[in-house]
mmCIF file of C-alpha atoms in Angstrom:
data_model
loop_
_atom_site.group_PDB
_atom_site.id
_atom_site.type_symbol
_atom_site.label_atom_id
_atom_site.label_comp_id
_atom_site.label_asym_id
_atom_site.label_seq_id
_atom_site.Cartn_x
_atom_site.Cartn_y
_atom_site.Cartn_z
ATOM 1 C CA MET A 490 8.298 -28.045 25.088
ATOM 2 C CA ARG A 491 6.958 -24.733 24.137
ATOM 3 C CA PHE A 492 4.487 -23.560 21.415
ATOM 4 C CA PHE A 493 3.957 -20.898 19.099
ATOM 5 C CA LEU A 494 1.555 -19.403 16.988
ATOM 6 C CA GLY A 495 1.686 -17.004 14.202
ATOM 7 C CA MET A 496 -1.420 -15.416 11.784
ATOM 8 C CA ASP A 497 -1.038 -13.548 8.734
ATOM 9 C CA ALA A 498 -4.317 -11.461 7.659
ATOM 10 C CA GLY A 499 -4.263 -9.921 4.179
ATOM 11 C CA ALA A 500 -6.651 -8.615 1.981
ATOM 12 C CA SER A 501 -8.194 -11.807 1.049
ATOM 13 C CA LYS A 502 -7.405 -14.498 3.125
ATOM 14 C CA THR A 503 -5.941 -15.318 6.907
ATOM 15 C CA PHE A 504 -3.433 -18.056 7.665
ATOM 16 C CA CYS A 505 -2.326 -19.215 11.257
ATOM 17 C CA ILE A 506 -0.101 -21.784 12.352
ATOM 18 C CA VAL A 507 0.977 -23.063 15.526
ATOM 19 C CA GLY A 508 3.951 -25.450 16.040
ATOM 20 C CA ASP A 509 6.448 -26.096 19.000
ATOM 21 C CA GLU A 510 10.180 -24.300 19.640
ATOM 22 C CA SER A 511 11.960 -27.292 17.257
ATOM 23 C CA GLY A 512 9.975 -26.079 14.001
ATOM 24 C CA ARG A 513 7.272 -28.892 13.844
ATOM 25 C CA ILE A 514 4.219 -27.417 12.655
ATOM 26 C CA LEU A 515 1.081 -29.122 14.590
ATOM 27 C CA GLY A 516 -1.589 -27.035 13.283
ATOM 28 C CA PHE A 517 -2.569 -24.703 10.023
ATOM 29 C CA GLY A 518 -6.009 -22.864 9.881
ATOM 30 C CA ARG A 519 -7.526 -20.809 7.568
ATOM 31 C CA GLY A 520 -9.862 -17.603 7.212
ATOM 32 C CA GLY A 521 -11.367 -15.304 4.871
ATOM 33 C CA PRO A 522 -10.175 -11.501 4.469
ATOM 34 C CA GLY A 523 -8.274 -9.983 7.411
ATOM 35 C CA ASN A 524 -8.284 -6.526 6.797
ATOM 36 C CA HIS A 525 -10.690 -4.277 8.972
ATOM 37 C CA GLN A 526 -10.031 -1.191 6.814
ATOM 38 C CA GLY A 527 -12.660 -3.406 4.064
ATOM 39 C CA PRO A 528 -15.148 -5.200 5.947
ATOM 40 C CA GLY A 529 -15.002 -3.800 9.625
ATOM 41 C CA LEU A 530 -13.431 -4.934 12.780
ATOM 42 C CA GLU A 531 -15.710 -7.731 14.117
ATOM 43 C CA ALA A 532 -16.037 -9.312 10.898
ATOM 44 C CA VAL A 533 -12.124 -9.816 10.629
ATOM 45 C CA VAL A 534 -11.890 -10.863 14.454
ATOM 46 C CA ALA A 535 -14.481 -13.397 13.246
ATOM 47 C CA GLU A 536 -11.686 -14.462 10.710
ATOM 48 C CA TYR A 537 -8.769 -14.352 12.651
ATOM 49 C CA ARG A 538 -10.372 -16.726 15.592
ATOM 50 C CA ARG A 539 -11.622 -19.095 12.670
ATOM 51 C CA ALA A 540 -8.321 -19.300 11.558
ATOM 52 C CA GLY A 541 -6.733 -19.562 15.027
ATOM 53 C CA GLU A 542 -9.180 -21.995 16.577
ATOM 54 C CA GLU A 543 -8.712 -24.426 13.643
ATOM 55 C CA ALA A 544 -5.233 -24.138 13.665
ATOM 56 C CA LEU A 545 -5.339 -24.904 17.877
ATOM 57 C CA ALA A 546 -7.716 -27.831 17.329
ATOM 58 C CA GLN A 547 -5.346 -29.507 14.482
ATOM 59 C CA ALA A 548 -2.533 -29.192 17.061
ATOM 60 C CA GLY A 549 -4.591 -30.312 20.008
ATOM 61 C CA LEU A 550 -3.725 -27.632 22.399
ATOM 62 C CA ARG A 551 -5.871 -24.583 23.731
ATOM 63 C CA GLY A 552 -4.619 -21.136 23.907
ATOM 64 C CA ASP A 553 -3.551 -21.156 27.132
ATOM 65 C CA GLN A 554 -0.929 -23.472 26.329
ATOM 66 C CA VAL A 555 0.724 -21.354 23.567
ATOM 67 C CA ALA A 556 3.598 -19.092 24.917
ATOM 68 C CA HIS A 557 3.506 -16.311 22.235
ATOM 69 C CA GLY A 558 1.436 -15.398 19.267
ATOM 70 C CA ALA A 559 2.410 -13.072 16.470
ATOM 71 C CA PHE A 560 -0.589 -11.568 14.393
ATOM 72 C CA CYS A 561 0.431 -9.861 11.407
ATOM 73 C CA LEU A 562 -2.089 -8.192 10.262
ATOM 74 C CA ALA A 563 -2.973 -5.899 7.128
ATOM 75 C CA GLY A 564 -4.699 -2.367 7.941
ATOM 76 C CA ALA A 565 -2.387 -2.519 10.976
ATOM 77 C CA ASP A 566 -1.043 0.920 9.783
ATOM 78 C CA LEU A 567 -1.834 3.939 11.855
ATOM 79 C CA PRO A 568 -1.482 4.193 15.876
ATOM 80 C CA GLN A 569 -5.693 4.397 15.855
ATOM 81 C CA ASP A 570 -5.525 0.735 14.096
ATOM 82 C CA TYR A 571 -3.406 -0.817 16.777
ATOM 83 C CA ALA A 572 -5.542 0.698 19.198
ATOM 84 C CA MET A 573 -8.471 -1.353 18.107
ATOM 85 C CA LEU A 574 -6.898 -4.115 16.887
ATOM 86 C CA ILE A 575 -4.377 -5.146 19.732
ATOM 87 C CA PRO A 576 -7.187 -5.637 22.611
ATOM 88 C CA ALA A 577 -9.403 -7.537 19.946
ATOM 89 C CA VAL A 578 -6.783 -9.870 19.202
ATOM 90 C CA ARG A 579 -5.823 -10.239 22.971
ATOM 91 C CA ALA A 580 -9.689 -11.067 23.558
ATOM 92 C CA LEU A 581 -9.509 -14.007 21.534
ATOM 93 C CA GLY A 582 -7.487 -15.889 23.864
ATOM 94 C CA LEU A 583 -5.302 -17.901 21.170
ATOM 95 C CA ALA A 584 -2.181 -17.565 23.079
ATOM 96 C CA GLN A 585 -0.654 -16.246 26.474
ATOM 97 C CA ARG A 586 1.447 -13.028 25.227
ATOM 98 C CA ILE A 587 0.665 -11.465 21.781
ATOM 99 C CA THR A 588 2.391 -9.181 19.220
ATOM 100 C CA VAL A 589 0.613 -7.468 16.577
ATOM 101 C CA LYS A 590 2.613 -6.300 13.544
ATOM 102 C CA ASN A 591 1.588 -5.255 10.242
ATOM 103 C CA ASP A 592 1.451 -7.956 7.993
ATOM 104 C CA THR A 593 4.367 -6.585 5.711
ATOM 105 C CA MET A 594 6.581 -7.742 8.651
ATOM 106 C CA ALA A 595 5.377 -11.376 8.625
ATOM 107 C CA ALA A 596 6.575 -11.480 4.593
ATOM 108 C CA LEU A 597 9.857 -9.781 5.779
ATOM 109 C CA ARG A 598 11.039 -12.347 8.441
ATOM 110 C CA SER A 599 9.628 -15.188 5.920
ATOM 111 C CA GLY A 600 12.006 -14.589 3.581
ATOM 112 C CA LEU A 601 15.298 -13.046 5.718
ATOM 113 C CA SER A 602 18.150 -14.977 6.505
ATOM 114 C CA ARG A 603 18.823 -12.942 9.592
ATOM 115 C CA PRO A 604 16.879 -10.782 11.437
ATOM 116 C CA TRP A 605 17.024 -7.567 9.372
ATOM 117 C CA GLY A 606 16.313 -6.436 5.932
ATOM 118 C CA VAL A 607 13.717 -4.976 3.645
ATOM 119 C CA THR A 608 10.613 -5.976 2.011
ATOM 120 C CA VAL A 609 8.114 -4.798 -0.638
ATOM 121 C CA ILE A 610 4.928 -6.462 -0.800
ATOM 122 C CA CYS A 611 2.855 -6.430 -4.169
ATOM 123 C CA GLY A 612 -0.571 -8.011 -4.076
ATOM 124 C CA SER A 613 -3.899 -6.240 -4.983
ATOM 125 C CA GLY A 614 -1.954 -2.999 -3.303
ATOM 126 C CA THR A 615 1.444 -2.436 -2.382
ATOM 127 C CA ASN A 616 3.211 -1.934 0.820
ATOM 128 C CA ALA A 617 7.006 -2.046 2.290
ATOM 129 C CA ALA A 618 8.933 -2.088 5.580
ATOM 130 C CA GLY A 619 11.953 -2.699 7.008
ATOM 131 C CA ARG A 620 14.091 -3.567 10.235
ATOM 132 C CA GLY A 621 17.737 -2.511 10.847
ATOM 133 C CA PRO A 622 20.346 -4.140 12.623
ATOM 134 C CA ASP A 623 19.942 -2.082 15.480
ATOM 135 C CA GLY A 624 16.124 -3.294 15.802
ATOM 136 C CA THR A 625 14.868 0.049 14.277
ATOM 137 C CA GLU A 626 11.401 -0.738 12.435
ATOM 138 C CA ILE A 627 10.049 1.031 9.304
ATOM 139 C CA VAL A 628 6.385 0.205 8.184
ATOM 140 C CA PHE A 629 4.976 2.537 5.161
ATOM 141 C CA PRO A 630 1.280 3.231 5.886
ATOM 142 C CA GLY A 631 0.079 1.680 2.834
ATOM 143 C CA LEU A 632 -3.225 3.099 2.673
ATOM 144 C CA GLY A 633 -2.872 3.528 -1.635
ATOM 145 C CA TRP A 634 -2.781 6.960 -3.097
ATOM 146 C CA ILE A 635 -3.327 8.746 0.057
ATOM 147 C CA SER A 636 -0.049 7.894 1.056
ATOM 148 C CA GLY A 637 1.741 8.381 -1.728
ATOM 149 C CA ASP A 638 1.807 4.304 -2.988
ATOM 150 C CA TRP A 639 1.424 3.186 -6.929
ATOM 151 C CA GLY A 640 1.421 -0.494 -7.909
ATOM 152 C CA GLY A 641 -0.032 -3.782 -7.289
ATOM 153 C CA GLY A 642 -2.761 -5.527 -9.158
ATOM 154 C CA GLY A 643 -5.149 -2.859 -8.729
ATOM 155 C CA ASP A 644 -3.236 0.039 -9.976
ATOM 156 C CA LEU A 645 -1.671 -2.385 -12.581
ATOM 157 C CA ALA A 646 -5.093 -3.226 -13.870
ATOM 158 C CA ARG A 647 -6.370 0.229 -14.151
ATOM 159 C CA GLU A 648 -3.235 1.111 -16.085
ATOM 160 C CA ALA A 649 -3.558 -1.422 -18.754
ATOM 161 C CA ILE A 650 -7.185 -0.566 -19.330
ATOM 162 C CA ARG A 651 -6.545 3.140 -19.681
ATOM 163 C CA ARG A 652 -3.794 2.148 -22.203
ATOM 164 C CA VAL A 653 -6.420 -0.203 -24.161
ATOM 165 C CA MET A 654 -8.581 3.207 -24.230
ATOM 166 C CA ARG A 655 -5.716 5.161 -25.445
ATOM 167 C CA ALA A 656 -5.002 2.592 -28.107
ATOM 168 C CA TRP A 657 -8.993 2.697 -29.278
ATOM 169 C CA ASP A 658 -8.993 6.380 -29.629
ATOM 170 C CA GLY A 659 -5.719 7.122 -31.231
ATOM 171 C CA ARG A 660 -3.753 8.857 -28.573
ATOM 172 C CA GLY A 661 -1.865 5.875 -27.584
ATOM 173 C CA PRO A 662 0.279 2.878 -29.396
ATOM 174 C CA GLN A 663 -1.745 -0.574 -30.301
ATOM 175 C CA THR A 664 -1.330 -3.326 -27.741
ATOM 176 C CA ILE A 665 -2.202 -7.111 -27.732
ATOM 177 C CA LEU A 666 -3.801 -6.066 -24.311
ATOM 178 C CA THR A 667 -6.635 -4.961 -26.316
ATOM 179 C CA GLU A 668 -7.825 -8.651 -27.166
ATOM 180 C CA MET A 669 -6.264 -10.197 -24.101
ATOM 181 C CA ILE A 670 -8.509 -7.741 -21.711
ATOM 182 C CA LEU A 671 -11.641 -7.990 -23.989
ATOM 183 C CA ARG A 672 -11.316 -11.858 -24.105
ATOM 184 C CA ALA A 673 -10.573 -12.249 -20.335
ATOM 185 C CA LEU A 674 -13.729 -9.683 -19.646
ATOM 186 C CA GLU A 675 -15.768 -11.027 -22.377
ATOM 187 C CA MET A 676 -16.611 -8.105 -24.054
ATOM 188 C CA ASN A 677 -16.999 -8.068 -27.878
ATOM 189 C CA ASP A 678 -15.084 -4.733 -28.377
ATOM 190 C CA VAL A 679 -14.022 -1.671 -26.646
ATOM 191 C CA PRO A 680 -16.890 0.637 -26.928
ATOM 192 C CA GLU A 681 -18.768 -2.318 -24.646
ATOM 193 C CA LEU A 682 -15.979 -2.332 -22.162
ATOM 194 C CA LEU A 683 -16.077 1.393 -21.650
ATOM 195 C CA GLN A 684 -20.094 1.149 -21.065
ATOM 196 C CA ALA A 685 -19.754 -1.807 -18.725
ATOM 197 C CA LEU A 686 -17.129 0.085 -16.965
ATOM 198 C CA TYR A 687 -19.382 3.155 -16.591
ATOM 199 C CA GLN A 688 -22.525 1.537 -16.126
ATOM 200 C CA GLN A 689 -21.261 -1.637 -13.833
ATOM 201 C CA PRO A 690 -18.335 -1.027 -12.598
ATOM 202 C CA GLU A 691 -18.885 -3.104 -9.614
ATOM 203 C CA GLN A 692 -19.955 -6.300 -11.451
ATOM 204 C CA LEU A 693 -16.489 -6.082 -13.448
ATOM 205 C CA ARG A 694 -14.505 -5.865 -10.206
ATOM 206 C CA SER A 695 -13.514 -9.261 -9.609
ATOM 207 C CA GLY A 696 -12.683 -9.591 -13.408
ATOM 208 C CA ILE A 697 -10.569 -6.492 -13.542
ATOM 209 C CA TYR A 698 -8.389 -8.060 -10.667
ATOM 210 C CA ARG A 699 -7.436 -10.803 -12.683
ATOM 211 C CA LEU A 700 -5.810 -8.929 -15.491
ATOM 212 C CA PRO A 701 -2.290 -8.135 -14.217
ATOM 213 C CA PRO A 702 -1.283 -11.525 -15.261
ATOM 214 C CA LEU A 703 -2.125 -10.510 -18.641
ATOM 215 C CA ILE A 704 0.315 -7.865 -18.643
ATOM 216 C CA PHE A 705 3.268 -10.084 -17.828
ATOM 217 C CA GLU A 706 2.257 -12.638 -20.351
ATOM 218 C CA ALA A 707 1.942 -9.662 -23.067
ATOM 219 C CA ALA A 708 5.287 -8.255 -21.855
ATOM 220 C CA TYR A 709 6.816 -11.484 -22.150
ATOM 221 C CA GLU A 710 5.611 -11.987 -25.551
ATOM 222 C CA GLY A 711 7.106 -8.702 -26.862
ATOM 223 C CA ASP A 712 4.275 -6.156 -26.524
ATOM 224 C CA ALA A 713 5.943 -2.348 -25.811
ATOM 225 C CA VAL A 714 2.861 -1.073 -23.962
ATOM 226 C CA ALA A 715 2.909 -4.114 -21.488
ATOM 227 C CA GLN A 716 6.667 -3.702 -21.044
ATOM 228 C CA GLU A 717 6.142 -0.556 -20.181
ATOM 229 C CA LEU A 718 3.922 -0.877 -17.231
ATOM 230 C CA VAL A 719 5.857 -4.022 -16.034
ATOM 231 C CA THR A 720 9.025 -1.505 -15.845
ATOM 232 C CA MET A 721 6.908 0.845 -14.115
ATOM 233 C CA GLN A 722 5.796 -1.340 -11.562
ATOM 234 C CA GLY A 723 9.886 -2.546 -11.371
ATOM 235 C CA GLU A 724 10.866 0.930 -10.691
ATOM 236 C CA GLU A 725 8.492 1.470 -7.902
ATOM 237 C CA VAL A 726 9.524 -1.279 -6.183
ATOM 238 C CA GLY A 727 12.968 -0.341 -6.486
ATOM 239 C CA ILE A 728 12.189 2.974 -5.583
ATOM 240 C CA THR A 729 10.224 1.998 -2.526
ATOM 241 C CA ALA A 730 12.966 -0.295 -1.301
ATOM 242 C CA GLY A 731 15.578 2.005 -1.902
ATOM 243 C CA ALA A 732 13.952 4.693 0.443
ATOM 244 C CA ILE A 733 13.777 2.519 3.185
ATOM 245 C CA ILE A 734 17.394 1.168 2.884
ATOM 246 C CA ARG A 735 18.507 4.865 2.957
ATOM 247 C CA ARG A 736 16.281 5.318 5.757
ATOM 248 C CA LEU A 737 17.458 2.580 7.837
ATOM 249 C CA GLY A 738 21.164 3.517 6.708
ATOM 250 C CA LEU A 739 21.894 0.367 4.949
ATOM 251 C CA ALA A 740 23.180 1.515 1.688
ATOM 252 C CA ASP A 741 26.687 0.077 2.030
ATOM 253 C CA THR A 742 25.720 -3.479 3.344
ATOM 254 C CA ASP A 743 24.580 -6.598 1.673
ATOM 255 C CA VAL A 744 20.966 -5.910 2.724
ATOM 256 C CA GLU A 745 18.511 -8.692 1.674
ATOM 257 C CA VAL A 746 15.107 -7.541 -0.277
ATOM 258 C CA VAL A 747 12.306 -9.893 0.182
ATOM 259 C CA LEU A 748 9.569 -9.480 -2.441
ATOM 260 C CA GLY A 749 6.097 -10.593 -1.390
ATOM 261 C CA GLY A 750 2.928 -10.829 -2.918
ATOM 262 C CA SER A 751 1.248 -12.556 -5.847
ATOM 263 C CA ILE A 752 2.558 -9.652 -8.454
ATOM 264 C CA PHE A 753 5.896 -11.558 -8.279
ATOM 265 C CA LYS A 754 4.575 -15.058 -9.235
ATOM 266 C CA ALA A 755 3.716 -13.102 -12.597
ATOM 267 C CA LYS A 756 5.668 -14.688 -16.110
ATOM 268 C CA GLY A 757 8.920 -13.101 -17.017
ATOM 269 C CA PRO A 758 12.178 -12.161 -15.612
ATOM 270 C CA LEU A 759 12.082 -8.419 -16.906
ATOM 271 C CA LEU A 760 10.024 -7.276 -13.515
ATOM 272 C CA PHE A 761 13.167 -8.630 -11.302
ATOM 273 C CA ASP A 762 15.476 -7.381 -13.749
ATOM 274 C CA VAL A 763 14.258 -3.872 -13.351
ATOM 275 C CA ILE A 764 13.787 -4.085 -9.477
ATOM 276 C CA ALA A 765 17.393 -5.303 -9.323
ATOM 277 C CA ALA A 766 18.722 -2.565 -11.374
ATOM 278 C CA THR A 767 16.894 0.046 -9.227
ATOM 279 C CA VAL A 768 17.647 -1.302 -5.732
ATOM 280 C CA HIS A 769 21.558 -1.289 -6.712
ATOM 281 C CA LYS A 770 21.737 2.361 -7.660
ATOM 282 C CA VAL A 771 20.872 2.848 -4.005
ATOM 283 C CA ALA A 772 22.716 -0.164 -2.544
ATOM 284 C CA PRO A 773 24.996 -2.060 -4.921
ATOM 285 C CA LEU A 774 25.405 -4.917 -2.806
ATOM 286 C CA ALA A 775 21.841 -5.617 -2.024
ATOM 287 C CA ARG A 776 20.076 -9.352 -2.456
ATOM 288 C CA ILE A 777 16.919 -9.949 -4.097
ATOM 289 C CA VAL A 778 15.339 -12.820 -2.240
ATOM 290 C CA VAL A 779 12.026 -14.648 -2.919
ATOM 291 C CA PRO A 780 11.131 -16.199 -0.172
ATOM 292 C CA GLU A 781 10.771 -19.914 0.717
ATOM 293 C CA PHE A 782 7.906 -19.788 2.920
ATOM 294 C CA GLU A 783 4.196 -18.225 3.030
ATOM 295 C CA PRO A 784 4.258 -14.895 5.243
ATOM 296 C CA VAL A 785 2.542 -16.940 8.109
ATOM 297 C CA VAL A 786 5.430 -18.882 8.631
ATOM 298 C CA GLY A 787 7.355 -15.630 9.302
ATOM 299 C CA ALA A 788 4.621 -14.375 11.674
ATOM 300 C CA TRP A 789 5.468 -17.544 13.475
ATOM 301 C CA LEU A 790 9.389 -17.075 13.417
ATOM 302 C CA ILE A 791 8.769 -13.636 15.117
ATOM 303 C CA ALA A 792 6.513 -15.376 17.763
ATOM 304 C CA LEU A 793 9.354 -17.799 18.569
ATOM 305 C CA GLU A 794 12.020 -14.952 18.724
ATOM 306 C CA ALA A 795 9.767 -12.858 20.622
ATOM 307 C CA GLU A 796 10.347 -15.703 23.739
ATOM 308 C CA GLY A 797 14.165 -16.192 23.033
ATOM 309 C CA GLY A 798 14.053 -18.643 20.522
ATOM 310 C CA GLN A 799 16.013 -18.845 17.605
ATOM 311 C CA ALA A 800 15.560 -19.917 13.897
ATOM 312 C CA THR A 801 18.401 -22.361 13.942
ATOM 313 C CA PRO A 802 19.121 -24.556 10.832
ATOM 314 C CA ALA A 803 17.522 -27.588 12.604
ATOM 315 C CA VAL A 804 14.436 -25.608 13.246
ATOM 316 C CA TYR A 805 13.931 -24.818 9.513
ATOM 317 C CA GLU A 806 14.500 -28.242 8.665
ATOM 318 C CA GLN A 807 11.478 -29.087 10.707
ATOM 319 C CA LEU A 808 9.500 -26.497 9.339
ATOM 320 C CA ARG A 809 10.063 -27.432 5.756
ATOM 321 C CA ALA A 810 9.549 -31.054 6.975
ATOM 322 C CA THR A 811 6.054 -30.449 8.420
ATOM 323 C CA MET A 812 4.455 -27.379 6.906
ATOM 324 C CA PRO A 813 1.557 -27.783 4.687
ATOM 325 C CA ILE A 814 1.914 -27.758 0.915
ATOM 326 C CA ALA A 815 -0.145 -24.677 1.074
ATOM 327 C CA LEU A 816 2.608 -23.008 2.906
ATOM 328 C CA ARG A 817 5.364 -23.703 0.334
ATOM 329 C CA ARG A 818 6.372 -21.176 -2.292
ATOM 330 C CA SER A 819 8.166 -21.965 -5.646
ATOM 331 C CA PRO A 820 10.158 -19.174 -7.540
ATOM 332 C CA SER A 821 8.851 -17.827 -10.428
ATOM 333 C CA ILE A 822 12.329 -17.092 -11.876
ATOM 334 C CA PRO A 823 15.504 -19.266 -12.328
ATOM 335 C CA ILE A 824 16.906 -19.634 -9.481
ATOM 336 C CA ASP A 825 20.744 -18.352 -10.048
ATOM 337 C CA THR A 826 18.678 -15.020 -10.892
ATOM 338 C CA VAL A 827 17.975 -14.065 -7.297
ATOM 339 C CA SER A 828 18.397 -15.417 -3.612
ATOM 340 C CA MET A 829 15.645 -18.030 -2.204
ATOM 341 C CA ALA A 830 15.848 -17.430 1.339
ATOM 342 C CA GLY A 831 16.867 -21.173 2.944
ATOM 343 C CA LEU A 832 18.442 -22.695 0.125
#
């Protein structure tokens, strides 16, 4: 029996699983933030080690007993990132052989019913990737505005605050986001919020990243300003997916577009409706997919397939039967609106 390890390291957490080739998950480990572009390489490698060793300990295995480990890491964007990350990961000794990829590839593989397709990630930020039937892979740099990106929690929160300020000074329409955001940030009025953002922006940072769900709540309640923001996000996701679809030559196929990240867990169908409409302008047969599993399961599947294993229906059944509750996901919209991988 061979054993495989999958790791998904994002901006806020690191997950790792170890399982055998039948799909039986034997160990699950957690770590903290895993993007070296924030705390630095040494700090994130410590989190990789923490998550990996916890998973191995639960499985009752050593790293030299694991045939392959796939490490899908946020911050693995440019060649210089891989030059740092590959030797650092290899030195951990968590598996005999390793593969290092961008974390988008874990999200992509977690939602596909076959080895090729496209994914767009929207969490605190945004990124996208795709894999063609011939194995060609495209991963966008995902470096924020300097690489042409817009969207995710940070950008949405800033846009919402901008609209609240414009409603206050008369340059924009009124919005229920004003009251919702003031309440969430424990501010009495907009001038107080303005002063706080100017004088103490770091103290409000964590609160600001809690604002995006309010935008979707307001849009669901019919607020025009919030609906505009949700539409902007949906169009950006669709445009991004469409660009990768065209570059991979998949416009005439039933390509699966996997949506990953916390933004896609928000309330209401508007975001998904806009995404589907935008994608279908490029690829009319495309299927929008909400993954059944967390991305770390996709990383594990990459490790399995790197050694010639296959993600058979029997493997998926074992994964479902043995995975921790923390790795299961639920669709945030009716199942007949989009596809859900594995069902």
